[in-house]
PDB file of C-alpha atoms in Angstrom:
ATOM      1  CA  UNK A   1     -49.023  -5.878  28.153  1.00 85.00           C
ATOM      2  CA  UNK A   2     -50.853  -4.919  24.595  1.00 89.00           C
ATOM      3  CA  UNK A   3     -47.606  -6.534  23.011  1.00 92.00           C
ATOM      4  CA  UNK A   4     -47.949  -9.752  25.098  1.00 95.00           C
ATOM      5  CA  UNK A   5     -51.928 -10.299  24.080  1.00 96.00           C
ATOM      6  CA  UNK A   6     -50.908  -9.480  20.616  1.00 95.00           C
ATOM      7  CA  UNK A   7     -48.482 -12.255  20.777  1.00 95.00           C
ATOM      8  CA  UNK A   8     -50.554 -14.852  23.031  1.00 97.00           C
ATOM      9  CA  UNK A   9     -53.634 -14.140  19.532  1.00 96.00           C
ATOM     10  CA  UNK A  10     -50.754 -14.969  17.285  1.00 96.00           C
ATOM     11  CA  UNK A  11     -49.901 -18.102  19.189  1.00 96.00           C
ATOM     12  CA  UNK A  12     -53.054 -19.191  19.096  1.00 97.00           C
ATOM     13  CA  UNK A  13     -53.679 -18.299  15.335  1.00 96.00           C
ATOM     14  CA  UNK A  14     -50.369 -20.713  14.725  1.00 96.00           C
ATOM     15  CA  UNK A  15     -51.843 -23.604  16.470  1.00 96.00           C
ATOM     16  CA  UNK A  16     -54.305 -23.272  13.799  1.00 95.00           C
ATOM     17  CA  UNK A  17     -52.037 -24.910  10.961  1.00 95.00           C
ATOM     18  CA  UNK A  18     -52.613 -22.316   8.630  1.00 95.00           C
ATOM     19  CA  UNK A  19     -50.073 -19.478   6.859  1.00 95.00           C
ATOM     20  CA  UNK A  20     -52.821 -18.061   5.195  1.00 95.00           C
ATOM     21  CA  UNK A  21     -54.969 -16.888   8.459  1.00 95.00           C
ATOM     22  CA  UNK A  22     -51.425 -15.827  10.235  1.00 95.00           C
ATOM     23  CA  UNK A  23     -51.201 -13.576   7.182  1.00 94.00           C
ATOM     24  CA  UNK A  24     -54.375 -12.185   6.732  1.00 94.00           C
ATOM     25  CA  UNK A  25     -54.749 -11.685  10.653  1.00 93.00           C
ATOM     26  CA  UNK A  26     -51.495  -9.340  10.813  1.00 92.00           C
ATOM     27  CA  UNK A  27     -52.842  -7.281   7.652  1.00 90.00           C
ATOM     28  CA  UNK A  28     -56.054  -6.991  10.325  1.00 90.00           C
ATOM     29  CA  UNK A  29     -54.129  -5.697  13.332  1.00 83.00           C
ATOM     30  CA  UNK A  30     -55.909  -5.329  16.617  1.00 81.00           C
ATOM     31  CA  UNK A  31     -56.418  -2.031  16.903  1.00 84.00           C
ATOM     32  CA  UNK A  32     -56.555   0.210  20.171  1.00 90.00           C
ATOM     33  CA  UNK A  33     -57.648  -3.525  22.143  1.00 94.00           C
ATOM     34  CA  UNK A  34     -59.923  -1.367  24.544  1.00 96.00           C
ATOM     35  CA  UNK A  35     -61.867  -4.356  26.050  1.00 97.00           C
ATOM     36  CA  UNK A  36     -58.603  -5.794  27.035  1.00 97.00           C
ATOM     37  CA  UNK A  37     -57.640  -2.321  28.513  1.00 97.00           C
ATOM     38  CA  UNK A  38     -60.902  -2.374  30.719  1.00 98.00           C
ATOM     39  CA  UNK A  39     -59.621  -5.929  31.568  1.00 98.00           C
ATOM     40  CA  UNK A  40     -56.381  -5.172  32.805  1.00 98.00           C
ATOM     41  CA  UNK A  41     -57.649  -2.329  34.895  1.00 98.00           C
ATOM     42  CA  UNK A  42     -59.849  -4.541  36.547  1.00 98.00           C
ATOM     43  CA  UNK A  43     -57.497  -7.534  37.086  1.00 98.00           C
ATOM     44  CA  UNK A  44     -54.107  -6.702  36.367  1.00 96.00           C
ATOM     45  CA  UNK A  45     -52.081  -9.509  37.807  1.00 94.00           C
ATOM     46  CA  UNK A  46     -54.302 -12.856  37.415  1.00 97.00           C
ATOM     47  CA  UNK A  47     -52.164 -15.785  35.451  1.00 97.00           C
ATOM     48  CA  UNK A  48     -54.853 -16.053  32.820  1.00 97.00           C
ATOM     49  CA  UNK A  49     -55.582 -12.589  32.460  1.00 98.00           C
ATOM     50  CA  UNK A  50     -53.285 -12.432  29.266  1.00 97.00           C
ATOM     51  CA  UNK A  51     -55.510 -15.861  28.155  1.00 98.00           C
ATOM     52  CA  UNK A  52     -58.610 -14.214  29.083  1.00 98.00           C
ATOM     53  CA  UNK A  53     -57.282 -10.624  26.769  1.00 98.00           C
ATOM     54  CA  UNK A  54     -56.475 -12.730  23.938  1.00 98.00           C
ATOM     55  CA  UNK A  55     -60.371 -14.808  23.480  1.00 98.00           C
ATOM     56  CA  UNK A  56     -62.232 -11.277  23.786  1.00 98.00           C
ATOM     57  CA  UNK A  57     -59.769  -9.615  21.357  1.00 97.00           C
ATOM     58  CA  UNK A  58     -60.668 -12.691  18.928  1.00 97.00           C
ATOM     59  CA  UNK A  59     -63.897 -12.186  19.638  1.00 98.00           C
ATOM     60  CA  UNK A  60     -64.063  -8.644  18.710  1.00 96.00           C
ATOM     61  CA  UNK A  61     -62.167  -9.377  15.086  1.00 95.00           C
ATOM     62  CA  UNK A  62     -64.264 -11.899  14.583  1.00 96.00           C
ATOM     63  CA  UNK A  63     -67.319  -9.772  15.273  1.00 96.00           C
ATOM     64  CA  UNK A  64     -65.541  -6.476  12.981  1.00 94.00           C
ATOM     65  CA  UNK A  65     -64.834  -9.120   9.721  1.00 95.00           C
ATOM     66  CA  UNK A  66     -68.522  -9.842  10.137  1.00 95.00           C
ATOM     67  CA  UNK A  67     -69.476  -6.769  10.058  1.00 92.00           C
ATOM     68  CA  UNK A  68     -67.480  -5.407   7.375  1.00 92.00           C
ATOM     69  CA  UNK A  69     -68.760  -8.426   5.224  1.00 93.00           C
ATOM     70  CA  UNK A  70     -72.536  -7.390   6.172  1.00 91.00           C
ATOM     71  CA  UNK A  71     -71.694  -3.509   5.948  1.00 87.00           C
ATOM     72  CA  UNK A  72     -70.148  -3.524   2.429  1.00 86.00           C
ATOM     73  CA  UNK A  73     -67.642  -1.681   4.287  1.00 86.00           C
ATOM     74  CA  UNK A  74     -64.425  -0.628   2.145  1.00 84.00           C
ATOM     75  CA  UNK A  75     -62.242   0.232   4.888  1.00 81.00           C
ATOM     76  CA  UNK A  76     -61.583  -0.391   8.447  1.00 79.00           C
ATOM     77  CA  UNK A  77     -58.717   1.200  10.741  1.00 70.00           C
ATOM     78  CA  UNK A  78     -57.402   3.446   8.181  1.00 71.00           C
ATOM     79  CA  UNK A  79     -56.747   1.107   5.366  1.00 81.00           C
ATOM     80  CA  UNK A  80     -59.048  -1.326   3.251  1.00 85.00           C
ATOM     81  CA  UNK A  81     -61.051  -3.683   4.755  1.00 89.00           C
ATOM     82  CA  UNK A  82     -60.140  -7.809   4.936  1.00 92.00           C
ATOM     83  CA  UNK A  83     -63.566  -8.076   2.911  1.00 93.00           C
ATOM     84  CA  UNK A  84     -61.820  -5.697   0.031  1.00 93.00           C
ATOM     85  CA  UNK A  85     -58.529  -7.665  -0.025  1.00 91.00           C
ATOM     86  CA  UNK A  86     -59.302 -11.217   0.015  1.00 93.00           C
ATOM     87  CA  UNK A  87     -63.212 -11.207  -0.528  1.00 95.00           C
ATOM     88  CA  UNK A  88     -66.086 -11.820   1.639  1.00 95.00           C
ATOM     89  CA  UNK A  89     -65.881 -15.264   1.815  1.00 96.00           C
ATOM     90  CA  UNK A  90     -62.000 -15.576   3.421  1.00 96.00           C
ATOM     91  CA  UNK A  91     -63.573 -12.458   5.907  1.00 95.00           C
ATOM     92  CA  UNK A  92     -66.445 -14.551   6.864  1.00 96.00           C
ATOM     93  CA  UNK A  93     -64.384 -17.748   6.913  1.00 97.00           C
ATOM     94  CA  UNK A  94     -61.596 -15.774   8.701  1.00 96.00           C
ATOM     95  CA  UNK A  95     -63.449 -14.506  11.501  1.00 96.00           C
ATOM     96  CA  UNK A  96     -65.122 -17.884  11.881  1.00 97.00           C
ATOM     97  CA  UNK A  97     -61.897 -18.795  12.753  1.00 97.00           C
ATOM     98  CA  UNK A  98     -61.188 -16.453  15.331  1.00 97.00           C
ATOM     99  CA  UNK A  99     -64.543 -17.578  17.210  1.00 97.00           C
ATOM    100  CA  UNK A 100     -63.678 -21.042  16.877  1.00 97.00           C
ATOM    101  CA  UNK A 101     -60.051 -20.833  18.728  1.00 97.00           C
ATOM    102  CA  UNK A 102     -61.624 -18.053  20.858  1.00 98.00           C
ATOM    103  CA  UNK A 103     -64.128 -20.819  22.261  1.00 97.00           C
ATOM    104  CA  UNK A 104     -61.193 -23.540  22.026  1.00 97.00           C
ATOM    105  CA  UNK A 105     -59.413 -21.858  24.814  1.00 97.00           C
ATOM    106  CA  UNK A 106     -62.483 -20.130  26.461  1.00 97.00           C
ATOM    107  CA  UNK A 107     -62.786 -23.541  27.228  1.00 96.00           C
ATOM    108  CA  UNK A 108     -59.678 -23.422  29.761  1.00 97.00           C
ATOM    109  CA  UNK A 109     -61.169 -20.967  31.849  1.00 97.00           C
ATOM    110  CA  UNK A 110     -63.294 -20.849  34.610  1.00 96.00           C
ATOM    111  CA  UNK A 111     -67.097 -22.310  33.455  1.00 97.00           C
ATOM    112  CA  UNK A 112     -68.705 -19.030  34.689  1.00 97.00           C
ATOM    113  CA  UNK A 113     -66.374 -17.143  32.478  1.00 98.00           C
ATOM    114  CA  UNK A 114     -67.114 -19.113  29.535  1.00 98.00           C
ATOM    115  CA  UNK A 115     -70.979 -18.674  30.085  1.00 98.00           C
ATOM    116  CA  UNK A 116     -70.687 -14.633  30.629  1.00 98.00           C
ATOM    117  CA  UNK A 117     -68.491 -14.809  27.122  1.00 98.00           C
ATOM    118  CA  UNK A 118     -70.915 -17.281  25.497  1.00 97.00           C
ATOM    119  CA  UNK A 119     -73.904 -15.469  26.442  1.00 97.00           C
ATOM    120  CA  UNK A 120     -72.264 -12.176  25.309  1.00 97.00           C
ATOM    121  CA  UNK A 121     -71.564 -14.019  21.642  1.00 97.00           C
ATOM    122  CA  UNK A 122     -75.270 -14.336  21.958  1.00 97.00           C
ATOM    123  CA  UNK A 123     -76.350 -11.290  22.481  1.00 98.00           C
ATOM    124  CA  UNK A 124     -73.548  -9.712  20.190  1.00 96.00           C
ATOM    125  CA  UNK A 125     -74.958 -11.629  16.931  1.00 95.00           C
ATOM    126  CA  UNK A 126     -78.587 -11.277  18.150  1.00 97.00           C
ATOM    127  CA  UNK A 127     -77.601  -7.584  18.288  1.00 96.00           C
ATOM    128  CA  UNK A 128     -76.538  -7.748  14.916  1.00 94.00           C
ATOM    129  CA  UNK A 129     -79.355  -9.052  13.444  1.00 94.00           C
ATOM    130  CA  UNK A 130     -81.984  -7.077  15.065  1.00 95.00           C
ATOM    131  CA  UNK A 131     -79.423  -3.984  13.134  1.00 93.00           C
ATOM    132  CA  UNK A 132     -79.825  -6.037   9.267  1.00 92.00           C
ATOM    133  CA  UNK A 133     -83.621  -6.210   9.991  1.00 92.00           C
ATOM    134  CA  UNK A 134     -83.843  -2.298  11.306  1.00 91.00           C
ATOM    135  CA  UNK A 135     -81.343  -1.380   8.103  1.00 91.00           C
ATOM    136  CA  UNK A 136     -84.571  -1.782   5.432  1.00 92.00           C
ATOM    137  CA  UNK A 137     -86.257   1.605   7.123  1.00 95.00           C
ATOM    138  CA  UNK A 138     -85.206   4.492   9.017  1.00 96.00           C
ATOM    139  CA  UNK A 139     -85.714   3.720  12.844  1.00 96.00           C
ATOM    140  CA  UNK A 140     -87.234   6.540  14.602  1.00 96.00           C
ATOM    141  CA  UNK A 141     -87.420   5.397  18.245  1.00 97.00           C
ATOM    142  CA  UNK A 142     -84.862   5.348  20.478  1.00 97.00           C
ATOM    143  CA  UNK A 143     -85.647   2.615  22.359  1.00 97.00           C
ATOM    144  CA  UNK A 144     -85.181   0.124  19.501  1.00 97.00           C
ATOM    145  CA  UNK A 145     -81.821   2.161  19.114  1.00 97.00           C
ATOM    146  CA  UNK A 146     -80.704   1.664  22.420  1.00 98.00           C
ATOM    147  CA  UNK A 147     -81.953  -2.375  21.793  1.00 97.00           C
ATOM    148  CA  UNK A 148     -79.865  -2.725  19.570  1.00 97.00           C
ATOM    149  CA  UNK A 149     -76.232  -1.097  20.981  1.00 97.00           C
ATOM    150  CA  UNK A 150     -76.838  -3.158  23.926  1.00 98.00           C
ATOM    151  CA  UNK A 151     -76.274  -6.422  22.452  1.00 97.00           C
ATOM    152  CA  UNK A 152     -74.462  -5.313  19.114  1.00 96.00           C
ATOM    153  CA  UNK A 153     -72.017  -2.784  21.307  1.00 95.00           C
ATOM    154  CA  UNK A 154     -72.123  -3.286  24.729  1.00 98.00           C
ATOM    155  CA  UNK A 155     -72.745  -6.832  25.492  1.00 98.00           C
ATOM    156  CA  UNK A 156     -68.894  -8.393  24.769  1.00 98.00           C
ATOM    157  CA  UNK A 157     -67.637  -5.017  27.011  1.00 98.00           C
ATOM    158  CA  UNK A 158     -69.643  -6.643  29.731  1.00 98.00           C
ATOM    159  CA  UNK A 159     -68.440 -10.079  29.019  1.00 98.00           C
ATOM    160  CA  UNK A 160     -64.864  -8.562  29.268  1.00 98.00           C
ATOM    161  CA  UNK A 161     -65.967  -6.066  32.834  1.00 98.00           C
ATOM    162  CA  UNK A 162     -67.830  -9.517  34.341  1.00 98.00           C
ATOM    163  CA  UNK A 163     -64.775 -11.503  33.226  1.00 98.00           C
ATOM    164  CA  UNK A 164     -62.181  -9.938  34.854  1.00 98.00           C
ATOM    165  CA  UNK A 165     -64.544  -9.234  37.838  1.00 98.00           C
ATOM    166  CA  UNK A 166     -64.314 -13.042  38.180  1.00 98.00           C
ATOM    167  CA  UNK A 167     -60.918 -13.557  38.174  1.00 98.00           C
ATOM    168  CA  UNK A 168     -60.246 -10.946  40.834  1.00 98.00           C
ATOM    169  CA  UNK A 169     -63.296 -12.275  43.167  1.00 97.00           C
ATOM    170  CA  UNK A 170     -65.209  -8.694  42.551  1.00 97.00           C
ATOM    171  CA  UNK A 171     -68.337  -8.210  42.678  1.00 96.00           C
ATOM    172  CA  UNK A 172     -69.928  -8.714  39.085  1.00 97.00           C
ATOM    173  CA  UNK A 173     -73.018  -6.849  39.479  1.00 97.00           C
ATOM    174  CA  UNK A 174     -71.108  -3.822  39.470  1.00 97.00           C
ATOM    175  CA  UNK A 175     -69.106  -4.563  36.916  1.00 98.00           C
ATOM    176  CA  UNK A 176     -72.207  -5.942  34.806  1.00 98.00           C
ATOM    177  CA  UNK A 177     -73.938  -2.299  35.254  1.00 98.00           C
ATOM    178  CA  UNK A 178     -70.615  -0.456  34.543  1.00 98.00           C
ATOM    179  CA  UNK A 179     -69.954  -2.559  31.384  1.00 98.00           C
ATOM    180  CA  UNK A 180     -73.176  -2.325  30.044  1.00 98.00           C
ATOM    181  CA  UNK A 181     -73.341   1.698  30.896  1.00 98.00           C
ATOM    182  CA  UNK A 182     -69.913   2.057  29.845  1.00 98.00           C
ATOM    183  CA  UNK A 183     -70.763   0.485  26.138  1.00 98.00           C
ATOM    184  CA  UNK A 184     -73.325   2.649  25.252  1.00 98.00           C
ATOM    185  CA  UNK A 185     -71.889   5.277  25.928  1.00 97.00           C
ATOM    186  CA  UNK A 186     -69.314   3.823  23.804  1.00 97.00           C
ATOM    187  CA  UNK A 187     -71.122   3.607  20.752  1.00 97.00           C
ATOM    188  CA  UNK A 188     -73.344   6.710  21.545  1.00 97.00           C
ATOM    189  CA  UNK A 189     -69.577   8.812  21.164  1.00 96.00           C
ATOM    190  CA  UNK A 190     -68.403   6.903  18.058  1.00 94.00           C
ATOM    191  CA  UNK A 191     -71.807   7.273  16.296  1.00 95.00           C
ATOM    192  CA  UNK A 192     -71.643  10.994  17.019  1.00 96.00           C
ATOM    193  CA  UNK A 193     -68.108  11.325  16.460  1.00 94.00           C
ATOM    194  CA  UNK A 194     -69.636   9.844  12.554  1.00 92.00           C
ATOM    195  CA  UNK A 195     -70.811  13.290  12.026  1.00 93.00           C
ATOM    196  CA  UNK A 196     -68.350  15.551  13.765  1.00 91.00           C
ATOM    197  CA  UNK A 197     -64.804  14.402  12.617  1.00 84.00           C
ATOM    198  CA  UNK A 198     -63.158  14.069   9.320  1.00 73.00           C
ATOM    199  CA  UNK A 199     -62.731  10.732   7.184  1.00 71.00           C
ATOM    200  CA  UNK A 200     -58.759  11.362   7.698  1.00 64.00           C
ATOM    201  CA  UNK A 201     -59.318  11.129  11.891  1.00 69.00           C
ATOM    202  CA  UNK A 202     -62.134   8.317  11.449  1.00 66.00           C
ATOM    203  CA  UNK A 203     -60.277   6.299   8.899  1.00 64.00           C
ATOM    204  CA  UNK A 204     -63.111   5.768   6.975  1.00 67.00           C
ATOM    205  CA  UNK A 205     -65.783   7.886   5.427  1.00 70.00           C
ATOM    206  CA  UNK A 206     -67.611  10.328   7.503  1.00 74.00           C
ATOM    207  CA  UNK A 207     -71.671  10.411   7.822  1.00 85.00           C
ATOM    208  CA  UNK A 208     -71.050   6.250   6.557  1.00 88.00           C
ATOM    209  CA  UNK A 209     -73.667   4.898   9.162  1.00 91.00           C
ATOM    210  CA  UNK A 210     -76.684   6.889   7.960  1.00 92.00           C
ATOM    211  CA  UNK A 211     -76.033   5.819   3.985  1.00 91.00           C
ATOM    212  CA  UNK A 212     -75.572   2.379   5.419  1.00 89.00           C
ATOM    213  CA  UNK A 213     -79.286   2.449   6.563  1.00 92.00           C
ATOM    214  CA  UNK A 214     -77.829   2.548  10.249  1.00 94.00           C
ATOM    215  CA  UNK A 215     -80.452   4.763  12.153  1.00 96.00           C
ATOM    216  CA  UNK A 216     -78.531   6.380  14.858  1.00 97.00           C
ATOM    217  CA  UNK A 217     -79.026   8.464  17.807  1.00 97.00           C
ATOM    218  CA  UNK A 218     -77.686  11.897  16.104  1.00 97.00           C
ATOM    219  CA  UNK A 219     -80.536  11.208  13.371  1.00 97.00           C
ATOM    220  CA  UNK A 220     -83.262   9.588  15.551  1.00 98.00           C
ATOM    221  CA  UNK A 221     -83.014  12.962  17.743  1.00 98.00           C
ATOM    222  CA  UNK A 222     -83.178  15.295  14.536  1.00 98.00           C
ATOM    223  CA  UNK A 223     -86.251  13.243  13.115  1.00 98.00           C
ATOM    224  CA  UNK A 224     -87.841  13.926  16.541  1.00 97.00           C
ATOM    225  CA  UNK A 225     -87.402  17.644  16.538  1.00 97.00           C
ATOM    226  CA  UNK A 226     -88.296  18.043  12.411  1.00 97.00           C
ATOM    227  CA  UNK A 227     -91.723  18.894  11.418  1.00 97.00           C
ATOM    228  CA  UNK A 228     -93.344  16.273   9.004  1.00 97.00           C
ATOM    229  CA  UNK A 229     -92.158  18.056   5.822  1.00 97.00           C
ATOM    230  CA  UNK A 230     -88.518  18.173   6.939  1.00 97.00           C
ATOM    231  CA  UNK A 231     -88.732  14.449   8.383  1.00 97.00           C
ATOM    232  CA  UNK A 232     -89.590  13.997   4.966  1.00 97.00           C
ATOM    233  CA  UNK A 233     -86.878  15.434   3.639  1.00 97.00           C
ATOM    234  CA  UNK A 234     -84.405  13.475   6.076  1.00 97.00           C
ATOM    235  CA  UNK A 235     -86.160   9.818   5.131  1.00 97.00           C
ATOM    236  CA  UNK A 236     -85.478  10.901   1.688  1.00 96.00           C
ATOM    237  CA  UNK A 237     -81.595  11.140   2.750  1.00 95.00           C
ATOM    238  CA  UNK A 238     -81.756   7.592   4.304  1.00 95.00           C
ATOM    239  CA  UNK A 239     -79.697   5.150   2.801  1.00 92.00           C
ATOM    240  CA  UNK A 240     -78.061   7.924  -0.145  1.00 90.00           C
ATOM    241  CA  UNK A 241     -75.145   8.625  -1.388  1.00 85.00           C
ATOM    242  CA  UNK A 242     -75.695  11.953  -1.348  1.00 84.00           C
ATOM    243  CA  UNK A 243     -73.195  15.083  -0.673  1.00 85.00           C
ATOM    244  CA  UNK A 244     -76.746  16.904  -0.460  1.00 89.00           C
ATOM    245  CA  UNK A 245     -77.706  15.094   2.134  1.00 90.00           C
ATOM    246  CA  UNK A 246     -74.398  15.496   4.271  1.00 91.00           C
ATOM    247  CA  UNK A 247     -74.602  19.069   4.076  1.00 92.00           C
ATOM    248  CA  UNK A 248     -78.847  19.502   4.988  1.00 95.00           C
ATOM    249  CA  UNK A 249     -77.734  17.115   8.047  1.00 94.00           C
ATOM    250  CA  UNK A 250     -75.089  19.320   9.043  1.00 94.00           C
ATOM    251  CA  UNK A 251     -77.011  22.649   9.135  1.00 96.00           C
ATOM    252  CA  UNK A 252     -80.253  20.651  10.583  1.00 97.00           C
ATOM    253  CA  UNK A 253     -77.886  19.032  13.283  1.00 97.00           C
ATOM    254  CA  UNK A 254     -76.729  22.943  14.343  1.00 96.00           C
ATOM    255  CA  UNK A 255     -79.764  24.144  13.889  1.00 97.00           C
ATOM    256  CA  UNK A 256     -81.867  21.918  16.794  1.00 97.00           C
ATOM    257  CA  UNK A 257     -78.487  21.180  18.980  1.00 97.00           C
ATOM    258  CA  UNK A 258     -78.469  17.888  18.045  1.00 97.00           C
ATOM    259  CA  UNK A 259     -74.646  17.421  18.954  1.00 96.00           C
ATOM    260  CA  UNK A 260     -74.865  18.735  22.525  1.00 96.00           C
ATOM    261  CA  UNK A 261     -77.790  16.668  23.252  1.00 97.00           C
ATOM    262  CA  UNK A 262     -76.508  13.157  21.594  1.00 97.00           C
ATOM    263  CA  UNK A 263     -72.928  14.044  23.913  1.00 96.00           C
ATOM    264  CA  UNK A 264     -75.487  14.996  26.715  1.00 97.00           C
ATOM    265  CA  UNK A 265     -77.043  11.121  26.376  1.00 97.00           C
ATOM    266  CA  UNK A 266     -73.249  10.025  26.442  1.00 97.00           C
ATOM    267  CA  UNK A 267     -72.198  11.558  29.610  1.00 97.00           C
ATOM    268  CA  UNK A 268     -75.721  10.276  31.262  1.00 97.00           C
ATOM    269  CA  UNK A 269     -74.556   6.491  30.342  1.00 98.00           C
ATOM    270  CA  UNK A 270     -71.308   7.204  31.480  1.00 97.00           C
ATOM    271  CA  UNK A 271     -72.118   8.572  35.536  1.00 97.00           C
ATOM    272  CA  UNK A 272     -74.089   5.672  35.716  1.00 98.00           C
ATOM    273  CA  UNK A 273     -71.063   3.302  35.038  1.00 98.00           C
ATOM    274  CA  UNK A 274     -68.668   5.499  37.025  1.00 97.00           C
ATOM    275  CA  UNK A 275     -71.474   4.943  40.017  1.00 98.00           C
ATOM    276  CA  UNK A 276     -71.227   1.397  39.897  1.00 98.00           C
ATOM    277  CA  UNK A 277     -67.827   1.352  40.498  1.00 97.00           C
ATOM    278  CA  UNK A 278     -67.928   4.201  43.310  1.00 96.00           C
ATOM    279  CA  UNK A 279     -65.753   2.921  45.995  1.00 95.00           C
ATOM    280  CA  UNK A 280     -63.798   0.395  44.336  1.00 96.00           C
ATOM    281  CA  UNK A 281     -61.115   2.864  44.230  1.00 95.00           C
ATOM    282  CA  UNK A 282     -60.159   2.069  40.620  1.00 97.00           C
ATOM    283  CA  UNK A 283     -58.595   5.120  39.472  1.00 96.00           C
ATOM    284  CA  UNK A 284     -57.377   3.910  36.001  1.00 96.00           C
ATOM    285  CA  UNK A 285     -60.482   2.210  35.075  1.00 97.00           C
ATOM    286  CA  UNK A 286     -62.412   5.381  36.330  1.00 97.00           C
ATOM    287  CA  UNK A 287     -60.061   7.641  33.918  1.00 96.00           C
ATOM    288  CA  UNK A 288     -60.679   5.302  31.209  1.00 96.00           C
ATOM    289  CA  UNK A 289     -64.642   5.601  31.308  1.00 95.00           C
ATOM    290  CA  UNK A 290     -64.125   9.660  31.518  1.00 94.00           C
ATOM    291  CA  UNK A 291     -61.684   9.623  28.630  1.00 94.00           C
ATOM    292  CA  UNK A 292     -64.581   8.173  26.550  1.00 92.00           C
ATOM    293  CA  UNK A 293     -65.950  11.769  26.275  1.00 89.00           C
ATOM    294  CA  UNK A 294     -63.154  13.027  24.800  1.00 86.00           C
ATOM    295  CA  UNK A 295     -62.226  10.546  22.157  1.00 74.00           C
ATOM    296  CA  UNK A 296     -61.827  11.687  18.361  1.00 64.00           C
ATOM    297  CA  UNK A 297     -61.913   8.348  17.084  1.00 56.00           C
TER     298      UNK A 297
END
């Protein structure tokens, strides 16, 4: 089915009347396509469920060239970003793209899908705004933190969980509350997994977020268990380049069991999705939310 959504995006991309988009989207892949996974375990056999697949997946490039544009990032999936290759301005132009043909057929769906999706978009660029503004200085509460995933992270995972709730006539209120529990816990994993795995498993460089001014959980934790000379010593660290800093982080982070209690967060996000779909006797999507835990990357 992965196959078929990867075709039905390149369909669309050819409607576009470009050669230079078709080529830059294939050098961008799709990678692992995990909101259409959720998707498909939720409604497996609607006729626009492929349709449906293929907007969010646009969606979610869209949102990554973005990113990568904002982030300075140099690579993304294992090889160098779109940003790197054809500059910022074909990214930005590029995933403009993708959210314009993403709305396009949005369009053919049913009008509460399109405003769940819509309002997601929202909330996904409001998300990453609120994370440019928070960039300047290092964010010590986790409240603004967990602000911030919601929309940035979770919100076009709901879209997706809502979406397909609609097309199979479930009830979306679950789905809503296992989305948005099932996100966070998301990006709680792949910001920890930042400081626990290996550029070579990652595909990019390791302890990026916290030299790209990204105040994350794992570091919002360790500032809150530092005494004021050592949170000193940690703000110092913020935003560097530093192999200084990746090494104090490390011993700090095993030193005030910073790892177990970031993973601990994690699995609190995650029985509160699994909760929300207690009863609905969706074994796959179940095993999917549980697999988050144990994800390298």
């Amino acid at each position: 089915m992965l196959h078929a959504i990867q075709a039905k995006i390149e369909g669309y991309l050819e409607e576009v009347g470009s050669t230079q988009v078709l080529e830059m989207a294939r050098i961008l892949g799709t990678g692992k396509m995990l909101r259409s996974q959720l998707i498909l375990a939720i409604c497996p056999n609607h006729p626009q469920v492929l349709d449906f697949c293929a907007i969010i997946e646009m969606i979610q490039s869209a949102s990554l060239l973005h990113d990568d544009v904002i982030d300075n990032a140099n690579t993304r999936r294992g090889q160098l970003a779109l940003n790197c290759t054809f500059g910022d301005k074909s990214a930005i132009m590029l995933g403009d793209i993708f959210y314009s043909k993403a709305f396009c057929e949005l369009g053919k769906l049913d009008p509460q899908i399109v405003q769940v999706v819509a309002q997601s978009v929202v909330a996904l660029s409001r998300g990453e705004l609120k994370d440019v503004s928070a960039s300047h200085v290092f964010n010590p509460d986790p409240k603004i933190y967990l602000d911030i995933i919601s929309d940035k992270s979770a919100s076009l995972i709901v879209a997706s969980s809502c979406g397909a709730a609609l097309l199979q006539g479930l009830d979306t209120k679950r789905y809503y509350t296992f989305g948005l529990n099932f996100g966070l816990a998301f990006q709680i994993i792949d910001d920890l997994l930042d400081i626990t795995q290996s550029p070579e498993v990652l595909g990019k460089p390791a302890f990026g977020d916290f030299k790209e001014g990204k105040s994350t959980l794992p570091y919002i934790l360790l500032y809150q268990r530092l005494d004021q000379p050592q949170q000193e010593v940690l703000l110092s660290y913020f935003k560097q380049d530093n192999s200084d800093a990746v090494a104090w982080c490390q011993a700090e982070f095993a030193k005030h069991g910073i790892i177990q209690e970031v993973f601990s967060q994690a699995q609190k996000y995650l029985q509160i999705a699994l909760k929300a779909i207690e009863g609905e006797g969706n074994t796959q999507l179940e095993n999917m939310a549980k697999q988050i835990l144990e994800r390298e990357f």
